[in-house]
Structures are given as structure tokens and as C-alpha cells.
XYZ file of C-alpha atoms in Angstrom:
639
model
C -0.357 -14.630 39.971
C -1.099 -11.697 42.377
C -3.327 -8.472 41.330
C -1.024 -6.015 40.985
C 1.481 -8.814 38.565
C -0.750 -9.786 36.360
C -2.053 -6.489 35.553
C 1.944 -5.320 34.566
C 2.236 -8.227 32.666
C -0.180 -6.927 31.473
C 0.541 -3.540 30.544
C 3.728 -4.973 29.285
C 1.769 -7.554 26.915
C 0.454 -4.275 24.870
C 3.462 -2.654 24.340
C 5.342 -5.324 22.944
C 3.140 -7.267 20.562
C -0.599 -6.498 20.363
C -3.094 -3.798 19.904
C -3.510 -0.902 17.338
C -0.276 1.914 17.549
C 1.378 -0.343 20.338
C 3.174 -2.658 17.136
C 2.498 -5.317 15.051
C 1.775 -8.947 16.578
C -1.498 -10.761 15.623
C 0.331 -13.989 13.848
C -1.501 -12.752 10.753
C -0.063 -14.772 7.443
C -1.337 -13.264 4.134
C -0.908 -17.502 2.652
C -3.985 -18.375 5.401
C -5.789 -15.915 3.865
C -9.364 -17.452 1.772
C -8.730 -17.411 -2.049
C -5.057 -15.168 -2.752
C -2.454 -16.823 -4.205
C 1.292 -16.238 -4.234
C 0.732 -13.862 -7.809
C -1.480 -11.794 -5.249
C 1.166 -12.181 -2.691
C 4.451 -11.057 -4.554
C 2.109 -7.689 -6.679
C 1.128 -6.228 -2.717
C 4.155 -6.631 -1.533
C 5.659 -5.086 -4.537
C 3.633 -2.077 -4.157
C 3.857 -1.992 -0.238
C 8.026 -1.262 -1.105
C 6.285 1.280 -3.535
C 4.904 3.192 -0.546
C 7.813 2.417 1.499
C 10.315 3.773 -1.040
C 8.803 7.297 -1.824
C 8.932 7.346 2.217
C 5.861 9.403 3.778
C 6.573 9.513 7.134
C 8.666 11.922 6.562
C 6.460 13.980 6.807
C 2.824 12.971 7.277
C 1.888 12.419 10.769
C -1.395 10.515 12.601
C -3.149 14.204 11.941
C -2.669 14.120 8.583
C -6.019 11.588 7.550
C -7.096 10.935 3.646
C -10.043 10.360 2.289
C -9.376 6.817 -0.359
C -12.577 5.850 -2.440
C -11.004 2.924 -5.228
C -13.923 2.357 -7.661
C -17.727 2.370 -7.104
C -19.770 0.842 -4.274
C -21.474 -1.040 -6.639
C -17.242 -3.091 -6.712
C -17.742 -3.665 -3.362
C -18.999 -6.747 -1.785
C -21.069 -4.301 0.894
C -22.426 -2.276 -1.953
C -19.902 -0.184 0.073
C -16.134 -0.095 0.434
C -15.173 -1.027 3.208
C -12.259 1.025 4.441
C -11.970 4.894 3.823
C -9.716 6.553 5.871
C -5.955 6.566 6.038
C -3.433 7.929 8.742
C 0.278 7.382 8.480
C 1.459 6.292 12.053
C 5.102 6.248 13.427
C 6.975 9.908 11.621
C 7.263 10.661 15.423
C 9.688 6.805 15.758
C 7.653 3.964 16.712
C 6.166 1.645 14.177
C 6.367 2.082 10.519
C 2.627 1.755 9.852
C -0.819 2.882 8.162
C -3.776 2.393 9.048
C -7.201 1.960 7.695
C -10.658 3.198 9.310
C -14.141 2.664 7.644
C -14.638 6.201 8.344
C -12.908 9.686 8.851
C -15.830 9.532 12.963
C -13.782 6.772 13.065
C -10.920 8.124 13.229
C -11.500 10.202 14.941
C -13.120 8.789 18.023
C -10.021 6.060 17.903
C -6.667 9.043 17.584
C -6.958 11.198 20.684
C -5.111 14.739 21.135
C -1.733 13.272 21.261
C -2.288 10.982 17.888
C -2.384 7.592 20.235
C -4.715 4.980 18.691
C -8.124 4.305 21.400
C -9.859 1.695 21.642
C -13.433 1.687 21.150
C -15.280 -1.461 21.153
C -16.475 -3.283 18.072
C -14.172 -0.558 15.949
C -11.523 -2.197 13.600
C -8.716 -0.884 12.170
C -7.245 -2.043 9.147
C -3.045 -2.393 9.764
C -0.057 -2.276 7.925
C 2.998 -2.492 9.581
C 6.205 -2.543 8.011
C 7.648 -4.991 10.691
C 11.895 -5.987 10.998
C 12.628 -9.085 9.403
C 13.633 -10.481 12.753
C 10.861 -9.721 14.638
C 8.597 -11.436 12.298
C 6.717 -14.392 13.241
C 7.940 -17.879 11.912
C 4.674 -18.093 9.926
C 5.766 -14.573 7.490
C 9.010 -15.195 7.724
C 8.687 -18.850 5.323
C 6.117 -17.357 3.410
C 8.705 -14.380 2.360
C 11.718 -16.723 1.657
C 9.982 -19.278 -0.029
C 8.402 -16.344 -2.699
C 11.665 -14.398 -2.720
C 9.427 -11.702 -1.838
C 10.750 -8.065 -2.463
C 11.661 -6.267 0.807
C 10.449 -2.530 2.032
C 13.607 -0.335 2.604
C 16.830 -2.724 3.921
C 15.148 -5.151 6.319
C 11.326 -4.537 6.812
C 8.226 -6.222 5.655
C 4.726 -5.831 5.539
C 1.709 -7.064 7.913
C -1.295 -6.971 7.510
C -4.565 -7.096 9.813
C -7.634 -5.935 10.477
C -7.484 -5.228 14.442
C -10.607 -5.229 16.264
C -12.065 -4.394 20.485
C -14.506 -6.286 22.112
C -16.835 -4.810 24.935
C -14.487 -6.317 27.652
C -11.859 -4.266 26.169
C -9.998 -7.005 24.680
C -7.886 -7.810 21.438
C -9.035 -9.330 18.611
C -7.482 -9.930 15.632
C -7.771 -11.319 12.012
C -6.544 -12.100 8.554
C -7.825 -9.595 6.149
C -9.578 -11.253 3.501
C -8.977 -11.478 -0.112
C -11.130 -7.684 -0.674
C -9.867 -6.225 1.893
C -6.176 -7.462 0.185
C -7.040 -5.741 -3.047
C -8.079 -2.416 -1.382
C -5.111 -2.105 0.474
C -2.845 -2.610 -3.066
C -4.842 0.067 -4.826
C -4.988 3.016 -2.241
C -1.189 1.824 -1.247
C -0.090 2.554 -5.681
C -2.244 5.646 -5.527
C -0.531 6.978 -2.371
C 2.891 6.254 -3.325
C 2.050 8.597 -6.030
C -0.446 10.770 -4.795
C 1.725 12.082 -1.319
C 4.582 13.999 -2.738
C 1.638 15.744 -4.568
C 0.588 17.366 -1.207
C 1.160 21.192 -0.119
C 2.396 22.975 2.355
C 0.081 25.259 3.641
C 2.555 28.130 4.542
C 6.030 27.952 4.465
C 7.450 25.826 7.353
C 10.771 26.470 9.036
C 13.029 23.526 7.788
C 13.770 20.593 9.926
C 10.260 19.485 9.668
C 7.703 20.905 12.702
C 5.454 17.892 14.454
C 2.671 18.725 12.313
C 2.677 20.376 9.032
C -0.395 21.899 7.568
C -1.455 21.168 4.478
C -2.952 23.089 2.046
C -6.899 21.117 0.819
C -6.343 18.463 -1.646
C -8.248 16.130 -3.876
C -6.249 14.308 -7.090
C -7.354 10.587 -8.811
C -4.923 8.643 -10.440
C -5.821 5.056 -12.331
C -3.908 2.153 -10.975
C -3.446 -1.106 -12.900
C -4.538 -3.971 -11.436
C -2.234 -6.890 -11.709
C -3.233 -9.985 -13.870
C -4.307 -11.748 -11.225
C -6.268 -9.299 -9.295
C -8.651 -8.473 -12.346
C -12.571 -7.540 -11.667
C -13.516 -7.217 -15.128
C -11.383 -3.986 -16.233
C -7.305 -3.888 -15.829
C -7.987 -0.026 -14.018
C -9.146 1.058 -10.922
C -10.060 5.164 -10.303
C -8.344 5.686 -6.829
C -9.720 9.360 -5.477
C -6.951 10.999 -2.638
C -8.200 14.114 -0.441
C -7.359 15.237 2.074
C -8.851 16.115 4.651
C -11.075 13.575 4.001
C -14.791 14.459 2.528
C -12.928 17.433 -0.425
C -15.018 17.525 -3.657
C -13.397 18.551 -6.581
C -14.118 22.530 -6.833
C -12.520 25.205 -8.813
C -9.400 26.533 -5.973
C -9.626 29.483 -5.072
C -6.339 31.655 -5.814
C -4.098 32.264 -2.978
C -2.902 35.416 -1.184
C 0.071 34.372 -2.390
C 1.806 37.897 -0.983
C 0.865 36.081 2.663
C 4.117 35.441 4.587
C 6.078 37.046 2.228
C 8.539 37.884 4.690
C 9.325 34.210 5.570
C 9.124 33.160 2.145
C 11.228 35.665 1.150
C 14.062 34.785 3.795
C 13.605 31.250 2.099
C 14.933 32.687 -1.166
C 17.892 34.643 0.301
C 19.531 31.127 0.890
C 19.438 30.437 -2.595
C 22.901 28.722 -4.477
C 23.865 29.762 -7.537
C 24.064 26.238 -9.139
C 26.128 24.775 -12.258
C 23.066 23.470 -14.139
C 22.584 21.912 -17.290
C 19.936 23.215 -20.389
C 18.371 21.394 -23.318
C 20.958 19.856 -24.940
C 21.545 22.966 -26.597
C 25.782 23.584 -28.061
C 26.123 27.366 -26.781
C 25.777 25.763 -23.143
C 22.475 28.135 -22.268
C 19.595 27.784 -20.288
C 16.518 30.152 -20.135
C 15.280 31.107 -16.962
C 11.674 30.306 -15.974
C 10.745 33.895 -15.137
C 11.467 35.868 -18.171
C 12.956 33.450 -20.974
C 16.285 34.870 -20.864
C 18.846 33.087 -22.269
C 21.751 32.649 -19.435
C 25.221 30.623 -19.720
C 24.774 27.579 -17.474
C 27.864 28.991 -14.730
C 25.657 32.212 -13.901
C 22.415 30.395 -12.942
C 20.763 30.650 -10.446
C 18.312 27.600 -7.844
C 15.607 26.847 -5.928
C 18.020 26.777 -3.048
C 15.076 24.481 -1.593
C 13.652 22.504 -4.671
C 17.175 22.873 -7.002
C 15.299 22.076 -10.192
C 13.984 25.648 -11.050
C 17.065 27.941 -12.819
C 16.680 31.073 -12.983
C 19.219 34.186 -14.804
C 18.844 36.008 -11.473
C 17.512 37.045 -8.130
C 14.630 39.234 -9.213
C 13.642 36.456 -11.064
C 13.680 34.287 -8.469
C 12.331 35.993 -5.367
C 9.222 37.134 -8.053
C 8.552 33.704 -9.549
C 8.306 32.625 -5.636
C 5.637 35.154 -4.972
C 3.808 33.976 -8.409
C 3.642 30.811 -8.865
C 7.220 28.140 -7.552
C 5.677 28.498 -4.178
C 2.988 26.138 -4.377
C 4.342 24.147 -6.799
C 8.045 23.714 -4.984
C 7.524 20.917 -2.846
C 6.639 18.705 -6.086
C 9.492 19.671 -7.580
C 11.865 18.633 -4.616
C 9.585 15.109 -4.898
C 10.436 14.756 -9.080
C 14.271 15.667 -8.200
C 14.370 13.248 -5.372
C 13.629 10.269 -8.290
C 17.160 11.166 -9.872
C 18.726 7.708 -8.314
C 15.930 6.235 -9.006
C 15.905 7.042 -12.489
C 19.188 5.921 -13.770
C 19.814 2.937 -15.855
C 23.208 1.419 -14.257
C 23.462 -1.031 -16.388
C 25.687 0.360 -19.017
C 29.355 1.872 -19.217
C 29.327 4.662 -21.790
C 28.807 8.167 -20.346
C 24.742 8.846 -19.735
C 25.179 12.241 -19.217
C 24.739 14.840 -22.313
C 25.337 18.017 -21.581
C 26.428 18.564 -24.922
C 25.176 16.505 -26.686
C 28.088 17.492 -29.386
C 30.412 16.613 -27.185
C 28.888 13.496 -26.046
C 28.927 11.885 -29.575
C 31.832 12.878 -30.468
C 33.790 10.852 -27.188
C 32.047 7.521 -28.802
C 32.832 8.158 -32.308
C 29.956 8.234 -33.918
C 29.114 12.353 -34.455
C 27.786 13.385 -37.086
C 27.560 9.406 -38.363
C 24.803 7.725 -39.391
C 21.863 7.783 -37.515
C 23.249 9.589 -35.350
C 22.809 13.006 -37.257
C 19.757 13.409 -35.859
C 20.333 13.460 -32.417
C 22.026 16.867 -31.863
C 21.632 19.732 -34.032
C 24.202 19.915 -37.458
C 22.660 18.773 -39.452
C 19.100 20.933 -38.300
C 18.772 22.979 -41.525
C 17.918 19.116 -43.571
C 14.484 18.063 -43.349
C 13.442 15.211 -41.550
C 13.027 11.959 -43.482
C 15.897 12.863 -45.971
C 19.314 12.681 -44.616
C 19.654 9.957 -47.074
C 20.176 11.863 -49.611
C 22.739 14.222 -49.389
C 24.847 11.888 -47.504
C 28.582 11.292 -48.395
C 29.012 8.406 -45.473
C 28.661 4.837 -46.622
C 26.929 4.095 -43.059
C 24.702 6.910 -43.389
C 21.456 5.025 -42.554
C 22.552 2.683 -40.107
C 24.464 2.530 -37.401
C 27.817 4.709 -38.585
C 30.943 4.291 -36.229
C 30.286 1.713 -33.672
C 32.207 -1.475 -34.164
C 31.019 -4.392 -35.120
C 29.086 -6.484 -32.258
C 27.843 -3.580 -31.141
C 24.074 -3.130 -32.980
C 21.798 -5.320 -33.302
C 21.808 -6.896 -36.533
C 18.631 -7.274 -39.654
C 18.382 -10.640 -38.164
C 15.860 -12.824 -37.359
C 16.070 -13.386 -33.860
C 15.959 -17.551 -33.498
C 18.838 -17.885 -35.951
C 21.117 -15.617 -33.077
C 20.362 -17.329 -30.912
C 19.967 -20.864 -31.186
C 17.114 -21.789 -33.388
C 14.379 -20.157 -30.856
C 11.371 -20.988 -31.975
C 9.253 -18.886 -33.590
C 6.364 -16.104 -31.262
C 6.126 -12.869 -29.329
C 9.064 -11.938 -27.831
C 7.994 -10.090 -24.519
C 10.510 -8.258 -22.266
C 11.114 -5.795 -19.738
C 14.038 -3.967 -19.692
C 16.913 -3.334 -21.327
C 19.168 -6.209 -19.249
C 16.167 -8.306 -20.964
C 17.061 -6.911 -24.945
C 20.767 -6.799 -24.490
C 21.429 -10.484 -23.152
C 18.827 -10.937 -25.946
C 20.512 -9.771 -28.995
C 24.206 -10.024 -27.336
C 24.380 -6.254 -27.327
C 27.892 -5.339 -25.293
C 27.002 -3.062 -22.347
C 29.651 -0.390 -23.851
C 26.442 0.390 -26.497
C 24.548 2.933 -26.874
C 21.768 1.772 -29.361
C 19.269 1.966 -26.997
C 19.637 6.245 -26.940
C 18.466 5.835 -31.142
C 16.392 2.675 -30.184
C 14.434 3.978 -27.493
C 11.502 5.164 -30.098
C 11.009 1.789 -31.554
C 10.773 -0.229 -28.306
C 8.427 2.249 -26.373
C 6.425 1.342 -28.934
C 6.843 -2.676 -28.892
C 6.517 -1.506 -25.010
C 3.114 0.490 -25.452
C 1.896 -2.861 -27.742
C 3.030 -6.106 -26.110
C 2.921 -4.765 -21.804
C 1.235 -1.736 -21.553
C -2.188 -2.052 -24.181
C -3.966 -5.347 -23.167
C -5.582 -4.829 -26.568
C -2.549 -4.786 -28.837
C -0.742 -7.550 -27.167
C -3.578 -9.719 -27.594
C -3.985 -8.847 -31.605
C -0.699 -9.647 -32.179
C -0.814 -12.843 -29.829
C -3.792 -13.812 -32.234
C -1.056 -13.150 -34.909
C -3.853 -10.635 -36.025
C -2.634 -7.042 -37.027
C -1.932 -3.685 -35.090
C -2.331 -0.568 -36.924
C -0.364 2.821 -35.191
C -1.004 6.051 -35.919
C 2.249 7.492 -34.725
C 1.625 11.226 -34.147
C 4.443 14.119 -34.670
C 7.255 12.577 -35.526
C 10.388 14.451 -36.344
C 14.108 12.659 -36.087
C 12.223 9.309 -36.658
C 11.954 9.551 -40.276
C 15.442 9.743 -40.215
C 15.461 6.038 -38.072
C 13.447 3.272 -39.607
C 16.330 1.022 -39.504
C 15.651 1.351 -36.418
C 12.286 0.662 -36.146
C 13.536 -3.156 -37.836
C 13.849 -4.449 -34.366
C 10.120 -4.020 -33.983
C 9.339 -7.128 -36.810
C 12.847 -9.071 -35.197
C 10.764 -9.056 -31.801
C 7.443 -10.013 -33.192
C 9.857 -13.152 -34.375
C 7.013 -14.382 -36.598
C 3.783 -13.704 -34.683
C 1.754 -10.407 -36.279
C 1.891 -7.897 -37.962
C 1.886 -4.345 -36.890
C 1.148 -1.207 -39.425
C 2.814 2.014 -38.253
C 1.321 5.361 -39.814
C 3.251 8.632 -39.215
C 0.773 11.342 -39.343
C 2.511 14.930 -39.162
C 3.488 18.726 -40.547
C 7.590 17.584 -40.004
C 7.004 14.761 -42.880
C 8.702 15.550 -45.304
C 6.189 16.145 -48.860
C 8.507 13.671 -50.857
C 7.813 10.728 -48.190
C 4.190 11.214 -47.796
C 1.749 8.922 -49.484
C 4.757 6.569 -49.470
C 5.867 3.326 -47.663
C 8.973 1.471 -46.493
C 9.424 -1.361 -44.800
C 11.695 -2.169 -41.737
C 13.953 -5.039 -42.434
C 14.904 -6.827 -45.554
C 13.559 -10.206 -44.154
C 9.940 -11.095 -44.222
C 8.782 -7.403 -41.950
C 6.177 -8.101 -40.663
C 6.226 -3.762 -39.736
C 5.178 -1.795 -42.788
C 5.569 2.284 -42.029
C 3.487 4.445 -44.283
C 3.779 8.491 -44.029
C 1.466 11.271 -44.094
C 2.513 14.914 -44.056
C -0.612 16.991 -42.365
C -2.097 17.495 -38.576
C -4.252 14.170 -37.458
C -7.461 16.136 -36.905
C -7.225 16.912 -40.834
C -5.739 13.929 -42.204
C -7.344 10.889 -39.856
C -10.419 10.767 -42.391
C -8.944 9.162 -45.319
C -7.216 6.904 -42.713
C -7.681 3.342 -42.094
C -9.434 3.233 -38.653
C -6.876 2.584 -35.617
C -6.116 0.149 -32.952
C -3.847 2.313 -30.145
C -2.683 6.092 -30.713
C 0.993 7.224 -29.738
C 2.653 9.799 -29.238
C 6.567 10.678 -28.345
C 8.541 12.854 -26.914
C 5.230 14.638 -27.050
C 5.429 18.302 -25.529
C 1.736 18.029 -25.382
C 1.351 21.404 -23.902
C 4.678 23.342 -26.038
C 2.608 23.075 -29.967
C -1.664 24.880 -30.007
C -1.889 22.548 -32.805
C -1.890 19.178 -30.450
C -5.937 20.551 -29.186
C -7.233 19.807 -32.454
C -5.354 15.921 -32.439
C -6.401 15.584 -28.649
C -9.996 16.119 -29.428
C -9.898 14.351 -32.624
C -8.868 11.366 -29.413
C -11.663 12.862 -27.088
C -14.340 11.859 -30.062
C -12.561 8.724 -31.819
C -12.484 6.649 -28.138
C -8.919 4.874 -29.464
C -6.502 3.914 -26.739
C -3.670 6.762 -26.397
C -0.590 7.136 -25.219
C 1.868 9.651 -24.570
C 5.515 10.002 -24.040
C 7.589 12.833 -22.561
C 10.972 13.569 -21.148
C 10.386 15.050 -17.441
C 7.719 14.313 -14.726
C 6.993 17.360 -14.931
C 5.301 17.612 -19.189
C 4.074 14.488 -18.138
C 2.353 17.082 -15.718
C 1.149 19.234 -18.458
C 0.289 16.827 -20.690
C -2.470 15.407 -17.992
C -3.590 19.104 -17.822
C -4.318 19.363 -21.157
C -5.418 15.912 -21.736
C -7.834 16.831 -18.913
C -8.877 19.668 -20.718
C -9.755 18.395 -23.771
C -12.179 15.489 -21.727
C -9.846 12.563 -21.337
C -9.187 11.116 -18.467
C -5.723 9.593 -17.676
C -6.243 5.895 -17.566
C -2.807 4.742 -17.480
C -0.854 7.378 -14.508
C 2.217 8.861 -15.247
C 5.326 6.536 -14.698
C 9.293 6.182 -15.626
C 9.255 4.259 -19.089
C 11.910 1.109 -19.093
C 12.572 1.574 -22.195
C 13.512 5.202 -22.164
C 16.853 6.174 -23.537
C 19.763 6.311 -20.260
C 20.580 8.949 -21.334
C 20.525 11.833 -19.476
C 19.890 15.363 -21.165
C 18.887 18.435 -19.831
C 15.414 20.526 -19.775
C 15.548 24.414 -21.141
C 14.943 25.720 -17.449
C 14.778 23.029 -15.094
C 17.446 20.577 -13.337
C 15.022 17.901 -13.755
C 15.641 14.167 -14.630
C 14.988 14.668 -18.620
C 15.454 11.601 -21.086
C 14.052 11.265 -23.585
C 10.944 9.220 -23.393
C 11.194 8.751 -20.030
C 8.040 8.957 -18.876
C 4.480 7.340 -20.397
C 1.241 7.665 -19.644
C -2.188 6.934 -21.464
C -6.189 7.620 -21.908
C -8.806 5.272 -22.909
C -7.216 1.823 -22.374
């Protein structure tokens, strides 16, 4: 071959199939990695798809370098994490990928001023490239098909390899090791949670520039290992920093008046939007800045994130200067998950702007347990609805047709003699199918309380699940009950799902427990109940010394940031070291809860995540348009 043709062919190969930054082409297949199993590959592809859905390439460019620290150095075979710096590739076009380097210095050496990857001899790059299925090697296509691996987007799958340039300038590729795959899994899970939190250093012109400047940032999240990747601990702490090398320190207060002209240009484009409320029947919301009540048709929202609500432009401008500017992008990321959070399997209306009207449309307003879902009976103490009702079905699913609510019968009696044993369910589809309920039944709106508790006991907490599988008893301290006190019948579902294995003792403790109920014990079902409830009136920190020690502590729809009395309870939990789980209605509320827990010395070991057994009915937060669902998100400590 002529020399010039040989050189031309070499450049052609570089551009269409080899080399860092020049596209996939190594031909590696994860099934060839020693020690991998199909479960490991499936978990990696799920984590990869989750990162892809978060669309980091919308804002991130190769110049945005991230430091990642997964666990401790002693967790890795070389007593040092193998790749510690991450860079996103493809935001300006070309292959969509992210690269991992040994260190920040390697990343800077291998990336020139144009952000193209340069070849540095003997320096390795761990690459995750989202490759079109049509371009994949046959071995990878077979793997994807045989294992039914999750697709990223509509037609892409991750190709993971390690590239290295030799001293002679040739490129070599190898499959990642099992340890490197564990690293990639943890990094993908953490980055999908963390990168939306990046805040812009200064106002940007809409229609994103090539390089946005972000404020220095560091955040630690806890990633749960899938069972096939366990190495002594269920969770691993992953710290992500931008730029690499950031350390935890008190952030200096920025001059929020800087670039005020640009800020005013942005807020001057605000729009009047129709917004909701927090289920208040009068149709009122509250201004984020001054807390003034305002009719939803007269509200003003931030034109960028569309999340925060104001009574007028003056409050919006003031709030922008003092606070909102620094968190607007975070709220925008939360709003972007609206579609993802919708539970689309149900056929009844799943939006309750006015709770009474929603209940009325289903024929269940002021009936049975549904009376606690609006404010019509708010004058009656929690737990005492049965004392005054003249409704024959007041203690059950009043207003629903026969077959639209779960029967108080063992599940094996309803499912062709199903054998006894703990029943594991993953979402509402599983439960509705198990109970033969039509998708038009709204019982999930109340059952989100007992089934969230059951989900925590059997899926989230390994400790309580193991106790139940061994047929032992799990003691739950259930903090801050309110409307649940009138829904004892609904907690019978936990008894039926236990299906004859293990027992659960639930102690409900809180100031809203009525004196007439305090000290009493109730059974949830009339048939072989394995779930017992007892009630204690008072604050947890004052009553806990008189109670049997718990295996787990829960607080549902807790609003940790909303009540000062939680401070003592959280401090008590920290001293006890018992696993604790919390739910709340919005991501914002969970973020506030994390701050409360952190101030008490508790780190979040189960990161904030959507609860698969959240209520399907979206309601309205007081001062925002953020997606809001009863028991919508879950987080945990001491797990």
C-alpha cells in the first residue's frame, strides 16, 4: 500500500472506530469479564439508563471535571480507587459518553484546549459510551437480547471499555475488571442524583453557551449496592465534587446583588400561571416570600423553573435577590420529573386540586375512611371518627362498589390456595393484581400508608426483612401519626401480605394520639392477625424510655423541617442508632429533612428516591408547583 494511502486509512480508522473521543470500537463485551454474572450486567445497564435519562449532556461539557470518591481507599484492591475524575463527552455533538481518569492531572493532560482527547502514553481512560444499537458489535447485541437489558433512551446501550495509548502511539483496548464495573455502577448512580444540583456561577443567556460556569460544589450521596455486588455493606458513600479536589467547608455568602441587571432581565419575563394549593378547599396558595394567601388564578410563578409561587412581581424580584437565584436550577430539575412521577396505570382522576371535589367525583366524599382525606371533619380529633359516625360503612371503604376494595381475607384463600410465606411486591401493579382490584379503584390513596410501611420492612430494610423471613417479630416505632389513627382497617393489608410468616408490632407515638386511645392495643384484622398496633400519646423523646426497643423507626409524611418538636425526636434517634426511614410529599421537603438530620449528626444512608407505593393522586404544595404526592419520596438513616 502506498504510504499516503496507508496514512489516510489510519486516520479513517481513528475517526470511525478507535481511540478515546473518536467513538466506540474496542469490541469488548461485559459477559467476557471474569466474575461477572447476568445480574451484575443488568444492574449496570439499569444504572446507565438512569444516568442517561437525567441528561447531563444538556449542561455539561468536557471542561467540567468532577472528582468522585467511592467509599474508602481500603475498599479497593490497590488500596486506592482506580479512577477518580469524570468528564462528560458529546454535549456539543458526537458520541455521547463519559470518561473516567486516574486523576485530575491525567484528565488535564489528556484534554487539550479544544476539549479533544489527546493521546498520552501509558495513561488509561475508562470509557462508558452510549452507542446506537445499530452500530454495536454482534457480541454486545447478543448480550443485550439474551439478557433483556434496559435501553438508554430509545436506541442506545452503554459500551464500557478501558483505552490506553502505547509509547509507540498505538491504541489498545481491554475489558474492564469486575472491580472497575462496581466503580462505574456507583459513579453512575451518584452522578444521576448529583449533577442536577449544580448551580450556575452567574446568569447565562438562554440557549445554553458552550461552557456554563458552575459554583464550586461538593455533595455526598449513599448508593445502594445491588445484592450481587455486596461486599460487606449494603450502601456505599459516594462524594462528587466540582471541580475535583473540593473539600467540605462553610460556603461563603455570595453577593447576590451582583449582576443584578441580568437577574432583573430574567424575572421581567415572568408569566402568570394557574397554580394549585395544598389541598385547601378555598383554592388558595401562599406566597413563597411573604406567605400571603392568594387565589391561584392571581399567582405569579418564576418563569424559569415554574415552581415557586408569589403574590406579585415585587415578592418574586425580592426573593430572587435573596434566595431563589441560587436554587432555581434545582427546582427546575425537580419540575422536570413531573412525567416520571405520574403513576399511569390508574384510570381514575389522579389530580386533586380540590380534595372535596375529587372525593365527590368518586362518590366517596364524607364516607368511611375517606372522611380523613379532606378538612370536613378536621374538628374531630384524630382516631375518634368512629365515635360519632352514623354511616354504616364508616370504618371501612365507604362509597366504593363491591370488589373495588381489598377484602379482609387471607390472600391464599383468594389466589387458588397460594402457599403461606412472605409476599414481596414491587409496585402498585403487583398489589392490584394480587388483590384482583380494578385500576379504577382509588384505594391506593389511603393504602399508600400501610404499603409504604410494608415496602420499608420487606424491600428497603434488609434487617427487618431477614427477621420476617425467619418468622420473627419486628417492632416498629411509628412517629407522628395523624389520619392513620382512623385507618386501622387499612393496616390489615400488612397482615395479609405477611401471609402467615412473621409478626409486626407497630407502636404509634405522637402528640395527636387522643387520650382515649393512648395505652390501648388494636388488631388490624379479624382473622389470625399478625399485626398489632398500640398507641402512645406524647413526644417520642419523652416516651421512648418506657417503650420496647424498636427494630426500625418510621415517620410518614413527616415534614421534619415544619415542626420544632421533631428536633428532640431526631436527636433521640441519633443516640439510639436504630435504622430510621422518613417520607415526605415533595423532593424539596426531603431536602429540608436531610438538612435537619445532618444538623443532628445523622447522615442519609438511604438517598432520597421516589417511593413506588406513593399515592397516585397529585395534590398541591402550599407555595410551589413541585410534584406533590402523599408519601412521595423516601429517605433513611442508620441503615
